[in-house]
Coordinates of C-alpha atoms and ligand atoms in Angstrom, one line a residue:
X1 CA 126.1 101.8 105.5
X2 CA 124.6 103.0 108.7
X3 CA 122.2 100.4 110.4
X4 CA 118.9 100.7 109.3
X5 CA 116.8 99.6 112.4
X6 CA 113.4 98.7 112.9
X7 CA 111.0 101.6 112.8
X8 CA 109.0 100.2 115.4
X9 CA 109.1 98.2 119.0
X10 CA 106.8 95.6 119.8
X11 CA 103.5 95.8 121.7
X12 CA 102.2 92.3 121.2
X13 CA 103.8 89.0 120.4
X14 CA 103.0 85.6 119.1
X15 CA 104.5 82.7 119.7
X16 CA 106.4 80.6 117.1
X17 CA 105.6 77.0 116.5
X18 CA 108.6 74.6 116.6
X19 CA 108.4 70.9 114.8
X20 CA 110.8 68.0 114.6
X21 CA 112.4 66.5 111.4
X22 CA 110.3 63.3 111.7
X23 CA 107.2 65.9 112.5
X24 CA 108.2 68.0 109.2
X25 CA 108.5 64.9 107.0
X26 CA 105.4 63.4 108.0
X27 CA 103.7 67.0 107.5
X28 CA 104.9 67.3 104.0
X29 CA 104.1 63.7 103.0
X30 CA 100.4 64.3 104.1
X31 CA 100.8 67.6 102.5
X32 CA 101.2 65.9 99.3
X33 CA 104.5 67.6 99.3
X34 CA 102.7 71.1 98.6
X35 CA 103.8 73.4 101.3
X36 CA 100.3 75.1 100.1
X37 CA 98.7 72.3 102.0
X38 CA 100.8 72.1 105.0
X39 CA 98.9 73.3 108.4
X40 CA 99.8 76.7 109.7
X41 CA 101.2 75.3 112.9
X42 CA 103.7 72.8 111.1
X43 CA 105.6 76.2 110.0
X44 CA 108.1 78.0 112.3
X45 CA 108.7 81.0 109.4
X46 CA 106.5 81.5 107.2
X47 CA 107.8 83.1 104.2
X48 CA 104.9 81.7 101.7
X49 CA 103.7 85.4 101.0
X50 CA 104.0 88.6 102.1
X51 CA 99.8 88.8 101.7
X52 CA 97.9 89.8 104.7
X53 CA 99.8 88.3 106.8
X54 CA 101.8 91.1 108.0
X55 CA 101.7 92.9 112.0
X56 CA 99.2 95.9 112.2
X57 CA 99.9 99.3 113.9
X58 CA 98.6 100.3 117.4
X59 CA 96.2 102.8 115.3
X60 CA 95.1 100.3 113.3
X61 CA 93.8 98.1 116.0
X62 CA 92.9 101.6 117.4
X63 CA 90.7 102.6 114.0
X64 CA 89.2 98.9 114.1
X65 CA 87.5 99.8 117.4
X66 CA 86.3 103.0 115.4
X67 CA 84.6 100.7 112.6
X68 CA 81.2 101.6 111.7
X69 CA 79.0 98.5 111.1
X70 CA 75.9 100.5 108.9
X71 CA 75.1 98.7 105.7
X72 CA 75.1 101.3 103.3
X73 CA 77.4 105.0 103.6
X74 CA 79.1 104.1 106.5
X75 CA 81.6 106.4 108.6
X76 CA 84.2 104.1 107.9
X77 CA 83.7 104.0 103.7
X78 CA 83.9 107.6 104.1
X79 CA 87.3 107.6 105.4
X80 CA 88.3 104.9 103.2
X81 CA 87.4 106.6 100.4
X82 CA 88.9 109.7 101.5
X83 CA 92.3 108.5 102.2
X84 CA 92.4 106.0 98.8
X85 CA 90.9 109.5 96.5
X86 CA 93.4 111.3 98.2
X87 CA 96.3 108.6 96.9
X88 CA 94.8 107.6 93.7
X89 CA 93.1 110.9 92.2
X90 CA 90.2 108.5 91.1
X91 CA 86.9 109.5 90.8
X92 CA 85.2 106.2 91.6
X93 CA 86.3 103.9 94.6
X94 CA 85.3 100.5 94.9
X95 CA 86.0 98.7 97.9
X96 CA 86.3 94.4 97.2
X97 CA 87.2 91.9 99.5
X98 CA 90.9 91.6 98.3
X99 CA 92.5 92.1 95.2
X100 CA 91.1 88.9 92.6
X101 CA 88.0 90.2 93.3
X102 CA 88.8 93.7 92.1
X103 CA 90.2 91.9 89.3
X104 CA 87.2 89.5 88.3
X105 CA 84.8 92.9 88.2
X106 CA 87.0 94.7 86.4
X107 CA 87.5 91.9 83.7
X108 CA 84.5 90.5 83.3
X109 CA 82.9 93.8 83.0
X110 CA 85.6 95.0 80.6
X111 CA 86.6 92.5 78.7
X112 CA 85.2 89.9 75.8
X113 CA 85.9 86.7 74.1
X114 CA 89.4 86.8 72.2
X115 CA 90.5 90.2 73.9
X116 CA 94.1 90.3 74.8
X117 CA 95.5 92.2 77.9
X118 CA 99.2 93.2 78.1
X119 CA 101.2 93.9 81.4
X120 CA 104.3 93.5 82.4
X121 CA 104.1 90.0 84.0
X122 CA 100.5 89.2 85.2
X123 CA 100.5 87.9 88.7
X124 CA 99.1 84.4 88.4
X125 CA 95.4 85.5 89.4
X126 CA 95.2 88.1 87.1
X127 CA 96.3 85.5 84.6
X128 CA 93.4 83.5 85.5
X129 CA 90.8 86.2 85.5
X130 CA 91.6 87.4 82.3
X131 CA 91.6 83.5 80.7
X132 CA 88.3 83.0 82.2
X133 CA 86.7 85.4 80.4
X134 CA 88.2 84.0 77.6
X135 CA 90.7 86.6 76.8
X136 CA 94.8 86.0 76.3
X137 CA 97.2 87.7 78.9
X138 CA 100.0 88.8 77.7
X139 CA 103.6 89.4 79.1
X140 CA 106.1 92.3 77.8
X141 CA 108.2 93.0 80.8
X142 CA 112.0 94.2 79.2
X143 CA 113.9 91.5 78.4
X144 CA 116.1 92.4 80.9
X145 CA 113.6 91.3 83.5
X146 CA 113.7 87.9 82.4
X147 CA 117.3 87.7 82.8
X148 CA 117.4 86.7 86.9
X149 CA 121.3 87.8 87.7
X150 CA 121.5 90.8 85.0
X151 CA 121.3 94.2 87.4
X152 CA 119.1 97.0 86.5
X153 CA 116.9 99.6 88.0
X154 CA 113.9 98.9 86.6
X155 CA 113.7 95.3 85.7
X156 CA 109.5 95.8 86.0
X157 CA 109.4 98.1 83.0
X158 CA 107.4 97.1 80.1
X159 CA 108.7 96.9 76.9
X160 CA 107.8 99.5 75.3
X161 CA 108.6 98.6 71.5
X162 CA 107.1 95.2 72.4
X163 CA 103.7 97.0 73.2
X164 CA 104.0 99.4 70.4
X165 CA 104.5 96.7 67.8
X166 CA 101.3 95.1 69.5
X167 CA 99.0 98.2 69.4
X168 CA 99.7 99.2 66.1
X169 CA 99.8 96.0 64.8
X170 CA 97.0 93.5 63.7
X171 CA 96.5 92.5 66.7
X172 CA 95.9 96.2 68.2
X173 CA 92.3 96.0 68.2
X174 CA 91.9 93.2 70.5
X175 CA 94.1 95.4 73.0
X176 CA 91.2 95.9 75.9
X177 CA 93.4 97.3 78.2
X178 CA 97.0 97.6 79.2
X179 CA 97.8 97.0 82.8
X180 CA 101.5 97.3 84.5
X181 CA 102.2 95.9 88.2
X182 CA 103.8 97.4 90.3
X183 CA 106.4 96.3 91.5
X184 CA 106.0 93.2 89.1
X185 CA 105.3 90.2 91.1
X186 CA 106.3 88.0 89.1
X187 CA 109.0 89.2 87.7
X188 CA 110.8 89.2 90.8
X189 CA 109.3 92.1 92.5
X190 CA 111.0 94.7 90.2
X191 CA 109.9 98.3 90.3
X192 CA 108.9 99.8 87.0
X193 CA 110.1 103.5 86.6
X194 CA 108.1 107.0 86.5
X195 CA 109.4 107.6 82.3
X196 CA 108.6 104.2 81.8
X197 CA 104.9 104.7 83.3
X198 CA 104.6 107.9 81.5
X199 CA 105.9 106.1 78.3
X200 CA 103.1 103.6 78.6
X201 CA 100.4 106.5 79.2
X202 CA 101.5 108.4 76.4
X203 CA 101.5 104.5 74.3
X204 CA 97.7 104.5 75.5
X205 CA 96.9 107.8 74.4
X206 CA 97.7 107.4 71.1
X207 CA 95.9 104.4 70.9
X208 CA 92.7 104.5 72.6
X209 CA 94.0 102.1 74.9
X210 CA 92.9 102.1 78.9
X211 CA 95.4 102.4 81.0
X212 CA 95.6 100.2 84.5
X213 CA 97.9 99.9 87.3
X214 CA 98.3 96.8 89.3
X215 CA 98.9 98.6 92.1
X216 CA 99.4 95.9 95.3
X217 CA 103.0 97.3 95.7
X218 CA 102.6 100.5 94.9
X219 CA 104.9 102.5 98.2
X220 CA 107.7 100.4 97.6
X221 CA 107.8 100.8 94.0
X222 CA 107.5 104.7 95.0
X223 CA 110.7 104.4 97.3
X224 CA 112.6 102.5 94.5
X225 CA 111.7 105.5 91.9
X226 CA 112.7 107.6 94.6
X227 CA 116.2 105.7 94.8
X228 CA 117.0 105.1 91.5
X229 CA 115.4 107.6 89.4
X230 CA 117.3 110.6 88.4
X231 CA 115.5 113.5 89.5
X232 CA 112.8 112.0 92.3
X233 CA 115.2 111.8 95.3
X234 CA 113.8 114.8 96.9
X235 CA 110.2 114.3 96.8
X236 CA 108.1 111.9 99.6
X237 CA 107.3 108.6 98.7
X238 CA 103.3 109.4 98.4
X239 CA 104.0 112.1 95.8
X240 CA 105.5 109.7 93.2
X241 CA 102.9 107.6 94.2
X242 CA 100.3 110.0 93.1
X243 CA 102.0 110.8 90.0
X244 CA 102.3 106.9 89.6
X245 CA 98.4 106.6 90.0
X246 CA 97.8 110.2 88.1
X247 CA 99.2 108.4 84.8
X248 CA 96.5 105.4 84.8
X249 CA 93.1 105.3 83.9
X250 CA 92.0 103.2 87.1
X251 CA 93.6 100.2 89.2
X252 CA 93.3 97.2 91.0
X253 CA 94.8 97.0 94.4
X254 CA 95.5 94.0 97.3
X255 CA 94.8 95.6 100.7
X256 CA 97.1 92.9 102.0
X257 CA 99.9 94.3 100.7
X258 CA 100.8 97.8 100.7
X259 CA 97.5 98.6 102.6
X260 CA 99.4 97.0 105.4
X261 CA 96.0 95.0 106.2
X262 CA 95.1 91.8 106.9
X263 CA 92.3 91.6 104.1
X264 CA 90.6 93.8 101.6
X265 CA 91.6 95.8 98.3
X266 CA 89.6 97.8 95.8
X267 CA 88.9 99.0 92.5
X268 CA 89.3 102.4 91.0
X269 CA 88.7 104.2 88.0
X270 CA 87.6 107.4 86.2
X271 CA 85.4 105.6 83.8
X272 CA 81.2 106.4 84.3
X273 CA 79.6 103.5 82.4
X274 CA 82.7 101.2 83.6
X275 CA 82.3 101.8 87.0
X276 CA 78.6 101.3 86.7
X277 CA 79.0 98.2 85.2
X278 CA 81.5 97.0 87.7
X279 CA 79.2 98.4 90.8
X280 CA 76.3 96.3 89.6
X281 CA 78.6 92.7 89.3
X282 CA 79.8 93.9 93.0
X283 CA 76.4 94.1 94.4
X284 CA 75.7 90.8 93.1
X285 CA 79.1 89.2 93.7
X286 CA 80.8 91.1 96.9
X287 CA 78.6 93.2 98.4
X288 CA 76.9 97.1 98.7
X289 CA 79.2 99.6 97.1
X290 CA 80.2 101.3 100.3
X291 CA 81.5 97.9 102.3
X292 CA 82.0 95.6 98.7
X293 CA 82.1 92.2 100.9
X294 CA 84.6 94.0 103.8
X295 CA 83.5 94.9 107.7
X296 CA 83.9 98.6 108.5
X297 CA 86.4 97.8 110.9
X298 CA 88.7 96.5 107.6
X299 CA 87.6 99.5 105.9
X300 CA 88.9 101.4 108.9
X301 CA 92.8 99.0 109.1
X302 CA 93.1 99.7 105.2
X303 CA 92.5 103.6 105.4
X304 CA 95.2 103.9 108.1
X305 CA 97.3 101.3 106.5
X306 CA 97.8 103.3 103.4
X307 CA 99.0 106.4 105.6
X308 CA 101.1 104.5 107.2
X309 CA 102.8 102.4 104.2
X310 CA 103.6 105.9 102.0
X311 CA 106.2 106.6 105.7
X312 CA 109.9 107.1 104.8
X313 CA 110.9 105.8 108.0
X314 CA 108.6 102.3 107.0
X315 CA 110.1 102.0 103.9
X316 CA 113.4 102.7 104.4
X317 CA 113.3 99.7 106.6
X318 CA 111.4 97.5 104.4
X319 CA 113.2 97.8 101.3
X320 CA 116.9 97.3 103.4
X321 CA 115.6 94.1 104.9
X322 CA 114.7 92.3 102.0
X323 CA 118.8 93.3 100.5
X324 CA 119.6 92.1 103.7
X325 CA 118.7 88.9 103.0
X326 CA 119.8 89.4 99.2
X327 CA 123.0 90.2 100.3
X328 CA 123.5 87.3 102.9
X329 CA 122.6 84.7 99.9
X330 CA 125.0 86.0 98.3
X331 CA 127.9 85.8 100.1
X332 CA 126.5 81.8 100.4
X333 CA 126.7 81.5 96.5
X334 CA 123.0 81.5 96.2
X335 CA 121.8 82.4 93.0
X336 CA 119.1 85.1 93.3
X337 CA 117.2 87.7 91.1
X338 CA 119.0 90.7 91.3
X339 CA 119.2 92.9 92.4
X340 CA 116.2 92.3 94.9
X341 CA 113.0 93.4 94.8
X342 CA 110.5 94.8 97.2
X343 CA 108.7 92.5 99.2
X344 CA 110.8 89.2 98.5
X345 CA 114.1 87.4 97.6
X346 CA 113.7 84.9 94.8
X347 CA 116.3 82.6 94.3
X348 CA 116.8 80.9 90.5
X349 CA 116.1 77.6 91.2
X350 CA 117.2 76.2 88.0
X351 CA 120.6 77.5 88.5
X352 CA 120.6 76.0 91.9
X353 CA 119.7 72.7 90.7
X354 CA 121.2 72.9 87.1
X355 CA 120.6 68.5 87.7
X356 CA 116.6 69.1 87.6
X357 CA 114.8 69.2 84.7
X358 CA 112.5 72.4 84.6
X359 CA 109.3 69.4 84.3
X360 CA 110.6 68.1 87.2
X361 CA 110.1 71.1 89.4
X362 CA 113.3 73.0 90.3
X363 CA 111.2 75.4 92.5
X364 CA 109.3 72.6 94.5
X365 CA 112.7 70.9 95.4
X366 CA 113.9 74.0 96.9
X367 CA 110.7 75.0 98.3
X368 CA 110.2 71.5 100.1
X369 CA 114.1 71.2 101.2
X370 CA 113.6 74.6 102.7
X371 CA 110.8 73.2 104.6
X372 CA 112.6 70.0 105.6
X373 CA 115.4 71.8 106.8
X374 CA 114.4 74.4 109.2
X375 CA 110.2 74.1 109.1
X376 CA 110.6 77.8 106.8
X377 CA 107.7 78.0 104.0
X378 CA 108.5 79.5 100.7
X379 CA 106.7 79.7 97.3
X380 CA 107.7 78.1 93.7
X381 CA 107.1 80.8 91.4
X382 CA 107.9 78.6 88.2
X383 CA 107.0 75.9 85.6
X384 CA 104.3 74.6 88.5
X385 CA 102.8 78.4 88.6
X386 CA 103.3 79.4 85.1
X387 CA 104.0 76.1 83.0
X388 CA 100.0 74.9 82.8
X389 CA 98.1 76.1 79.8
X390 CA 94.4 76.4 78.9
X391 CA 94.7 74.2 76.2
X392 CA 96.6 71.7 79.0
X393 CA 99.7 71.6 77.6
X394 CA 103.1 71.8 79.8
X395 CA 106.0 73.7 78.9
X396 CA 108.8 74.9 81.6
X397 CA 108.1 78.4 82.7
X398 CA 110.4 81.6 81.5
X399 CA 112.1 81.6 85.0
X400 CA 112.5 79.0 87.7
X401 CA 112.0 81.0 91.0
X402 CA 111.7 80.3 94.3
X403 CA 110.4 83.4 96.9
X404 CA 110.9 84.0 99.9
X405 CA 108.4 86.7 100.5
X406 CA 108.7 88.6 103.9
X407 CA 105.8 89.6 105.7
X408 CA 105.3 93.5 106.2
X409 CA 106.7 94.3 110.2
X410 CA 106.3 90.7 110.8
X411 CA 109.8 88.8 111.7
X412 CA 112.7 90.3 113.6
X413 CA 116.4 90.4 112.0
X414 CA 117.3 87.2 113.9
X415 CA 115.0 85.1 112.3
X416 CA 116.1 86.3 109.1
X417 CA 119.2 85.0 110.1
X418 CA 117.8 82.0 110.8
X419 CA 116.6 81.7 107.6
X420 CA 120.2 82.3 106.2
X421 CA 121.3 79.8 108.2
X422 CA 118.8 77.0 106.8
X423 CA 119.6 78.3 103.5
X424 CA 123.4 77.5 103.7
X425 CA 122.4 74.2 104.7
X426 CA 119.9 73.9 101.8
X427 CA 123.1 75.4 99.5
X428 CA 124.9 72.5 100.9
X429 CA 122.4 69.6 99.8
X430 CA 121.9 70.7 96.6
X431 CA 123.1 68.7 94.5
X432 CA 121.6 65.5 96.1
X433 CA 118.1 67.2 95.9
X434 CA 115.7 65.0 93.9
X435 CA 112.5 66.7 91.1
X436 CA 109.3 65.4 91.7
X437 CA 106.4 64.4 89.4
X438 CA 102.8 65.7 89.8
X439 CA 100.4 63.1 91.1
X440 CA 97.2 65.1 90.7
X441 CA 96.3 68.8 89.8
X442 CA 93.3 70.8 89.1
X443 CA 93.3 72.9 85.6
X444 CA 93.5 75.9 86.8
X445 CA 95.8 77.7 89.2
X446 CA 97.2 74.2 89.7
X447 CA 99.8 75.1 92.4
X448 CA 97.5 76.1 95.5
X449 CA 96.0 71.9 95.6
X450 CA 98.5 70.0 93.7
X451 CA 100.1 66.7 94.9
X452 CA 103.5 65.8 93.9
X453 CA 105.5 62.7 94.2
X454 CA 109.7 62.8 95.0
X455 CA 111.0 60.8 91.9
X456 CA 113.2 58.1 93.0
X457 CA 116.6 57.7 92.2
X458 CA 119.7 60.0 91.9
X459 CA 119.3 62.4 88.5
X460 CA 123.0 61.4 85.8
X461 CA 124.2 65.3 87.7
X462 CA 123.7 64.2 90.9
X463 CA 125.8 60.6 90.8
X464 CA 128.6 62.8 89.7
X465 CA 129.0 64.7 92.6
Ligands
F0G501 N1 98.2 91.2 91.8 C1 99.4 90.9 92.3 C2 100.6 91.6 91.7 C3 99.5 90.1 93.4 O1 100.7 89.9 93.9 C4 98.4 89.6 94.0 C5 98.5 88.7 95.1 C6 97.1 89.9 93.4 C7 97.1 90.7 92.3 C8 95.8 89.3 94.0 O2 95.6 89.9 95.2 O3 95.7 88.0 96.9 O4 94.4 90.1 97.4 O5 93.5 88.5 95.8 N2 99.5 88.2 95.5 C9 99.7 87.3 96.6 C10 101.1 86.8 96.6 C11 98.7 86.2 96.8 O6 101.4 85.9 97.4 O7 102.0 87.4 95.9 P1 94.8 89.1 96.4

């Protein structure tokens, strides 16, 4: 394969921060060993998430300067809206902060008490909004997207005779909505295909069911259809994108993803009354509906962000340097979701540490050896994340991941390296890697504050080694 370079040079830089061992264990001690709560400058790579904390373009930094500041119907929402109707095809564009907020209007003005919401794996804040307003969300990716080494194209798609079963069953009536991410988070940022979309629309239809996109990653799931899809090769990456969006009734979108910014998201739909509805909360909760809690100068880095994000060039290079890494941990033996997804490489944790029980945290193991090792930040995405319920009980979650998410035109190829390096070093320890207990956690979304203790003593796998 020919290299794939980056589609850009550099114009400003930033230094890294370099720690110490003793400096790193001492961080992650007073960090309750949460990497959540470790301070910014403690981190040389910082792999945590791939949200807002990308490198803008010259012409965003160049539209910023352009951002108009007026309260209400300002220059800057013009554009916005312009460039995010032109995308989307819907008729009513609501601008939030960033994308829980988009979420939190759109639930609480949609939904009621005992609803149920399907998607294909809720991100973990969706999960929240939806429980909050006291409604169950629930997860029918295919079953082949729970299986973390079984390779297929589509590994995001819903299951379709899984939601079919559900609308037409008893339970169809409390179906408020159906909502598929894209890629699926989750899941292991898996694309869902163009047939499968259309499947779910034409699901909806017959139903009377909304139809929603969770639509953070919405240009690299484009460039995967475009891959993998028979029949899609030829077209650009924004006209899939529209078709993508044409099949849904509205969406929620992160800004800090796919809009290449460093905040903001929005809310679209073609529904009147819902989108009044959902104004109103925003004037109360986020702000004016033409700046919805967001400067004009973000307004202005969004707009140009989602030009820029829908480039072949762009994505080209973004989807080869995630199965970069892929392929690199790999060849160490790493066990991984394949094959990789779009912003991020997750590696199965509990088939790393086969010695860890899943209530003794895989994912945090890796996640804090990572750390340890080379001062890199990851993110459990596991029984930590997922294994909480309302009703506070504690089961392991479907999949023990770990991600390495990569930051959008952020790091360089040599510190990805780097990171391959640490990684065979983590590879290495493995087996001597210890689970930890919880020491104190909130009830909800329990992984951003919670403190965790390293058990003591070798796990019966580990002595054997
Ligand atoms: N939906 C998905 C699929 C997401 O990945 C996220 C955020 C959100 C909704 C919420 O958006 O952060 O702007 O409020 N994901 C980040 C991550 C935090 O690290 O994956 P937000």
């Amino acid at each position: 394969m020919p290299v794939i370079i980056e589609p850009f040079r550099i114009k400003t830089v930033e230094p890294l921060n370099f720690t110490t061992r003793a400096e790193r264990e001492t961080a992650l001690k007073t960090a309750g060993y949460n990497v959540f709560s470790l301070r910014a400058r403690h981190v040389t790579i910082d792999l945590l998430t791939d949200s807002g904390t990308g490198a803008m373009s010259a012409a965003q930094w160049g539209a910023i300067m352009q951002g108009d500041e007026s309260y209400a119907g300002s220059k800057s929402f013009e554009r916005f809206d312009s460039v995010v109707r032109d995308l989307t095809g819907f008729k009513h564009i609501i601008p939030t902060h960033q994308g829980r907020a988009a979420e939190r209007i759109l639930f609480h003005s949609a939904l009621q008490l005992g609803d149920v919401v399907v998607n294909n794996i809720h991100f973990d804040t969706t999960r929240a909004n939806v429980e909050v307003e006291g409604a169950e969300a629930r997860d029918l990716v295919i079953p082949e997207g729970r299986l973390t080494a079984f390779v297929h194209p589509f590994k995001g798609n819903m299951h379709l005779e899984a939601l079919e079963a559900v609308l037409k069953g008893e339970e169809g009536p409390r179906v408020a909505m159906v909502m598929v991410t894209v890629t699926n988070n989750s899941g292991g940022g898996q694309p869902v295909s163009l047939e499968n979309l259309r499947a779910v629309r034409a699901l909806c239809d017959r139903y009377g069911k909304p139809f929603f996109l969770d639509a953070c990653r919405f240009a690299e799931n484009a460039w995967f259809i475009k891959q993998r899809e028979p029949g899609h090769h030829a077209r650009s990456p924004k006209e899939i994108a529209q078709e993508m969006f044409s099949l849904a009734d509205g969406c929620i979108m992160s800004a800090k993803k796919d809009g290449l910014a460093n905040i903001g998201g929005f809310l679209a739909m073609n529904d009147d009354a819902l989108a009044q509805k959902c104004r109103n909360l925003l004037i109360l909760t986020e702000g004016f509906p033409t700046y919805g809690g967001l400067a004009g100068y973000d307004l202005e880095a969004i707009a140009q962000g989602l030009v820029e994000v829908v480039d072949e060039n762009y994505l080209r290079y973004r989807i080869r340097s995630i199965e970069y890494l892929a392929e690199r941990f790999l060849s160490l033996g790493i066990p991984i979701v394949q094959p990789p997804g779009g912003h991020a490489v997750y590696i199965d944790a509990a088939a790393l540490l086969p010695h860890i029980d899943p209530l003794q945290y895989p994912g945090i193991a890796v996640v804090n050896a990572f750390y340890l090792e080379g001062g890199i930040r990851t993110c459990e995405i596991g029984t930590v994340m997922f294994g909480l319920h309302p009703d506070g009980t504690e089961t392991p979650a479907g999949m023990e991941l770990v991600r390495l998410a990569i930051p959008r035109r952020l790091y360089t190829q040599s510190h990805i390296d780097y990171v391959v390096e640490i990684a065979a070093t983590v590879k290495e320890i493995s087996w001597a890697l210890k689970g930890y207990r919880i020491a104190e956690a909130p009830a909800v979304l329990r992984h951003f504050t919670a403190r965790f203790e390293p058990l003591r003593g070798r796990t019966a796998a580990a002595q054997v080694q």
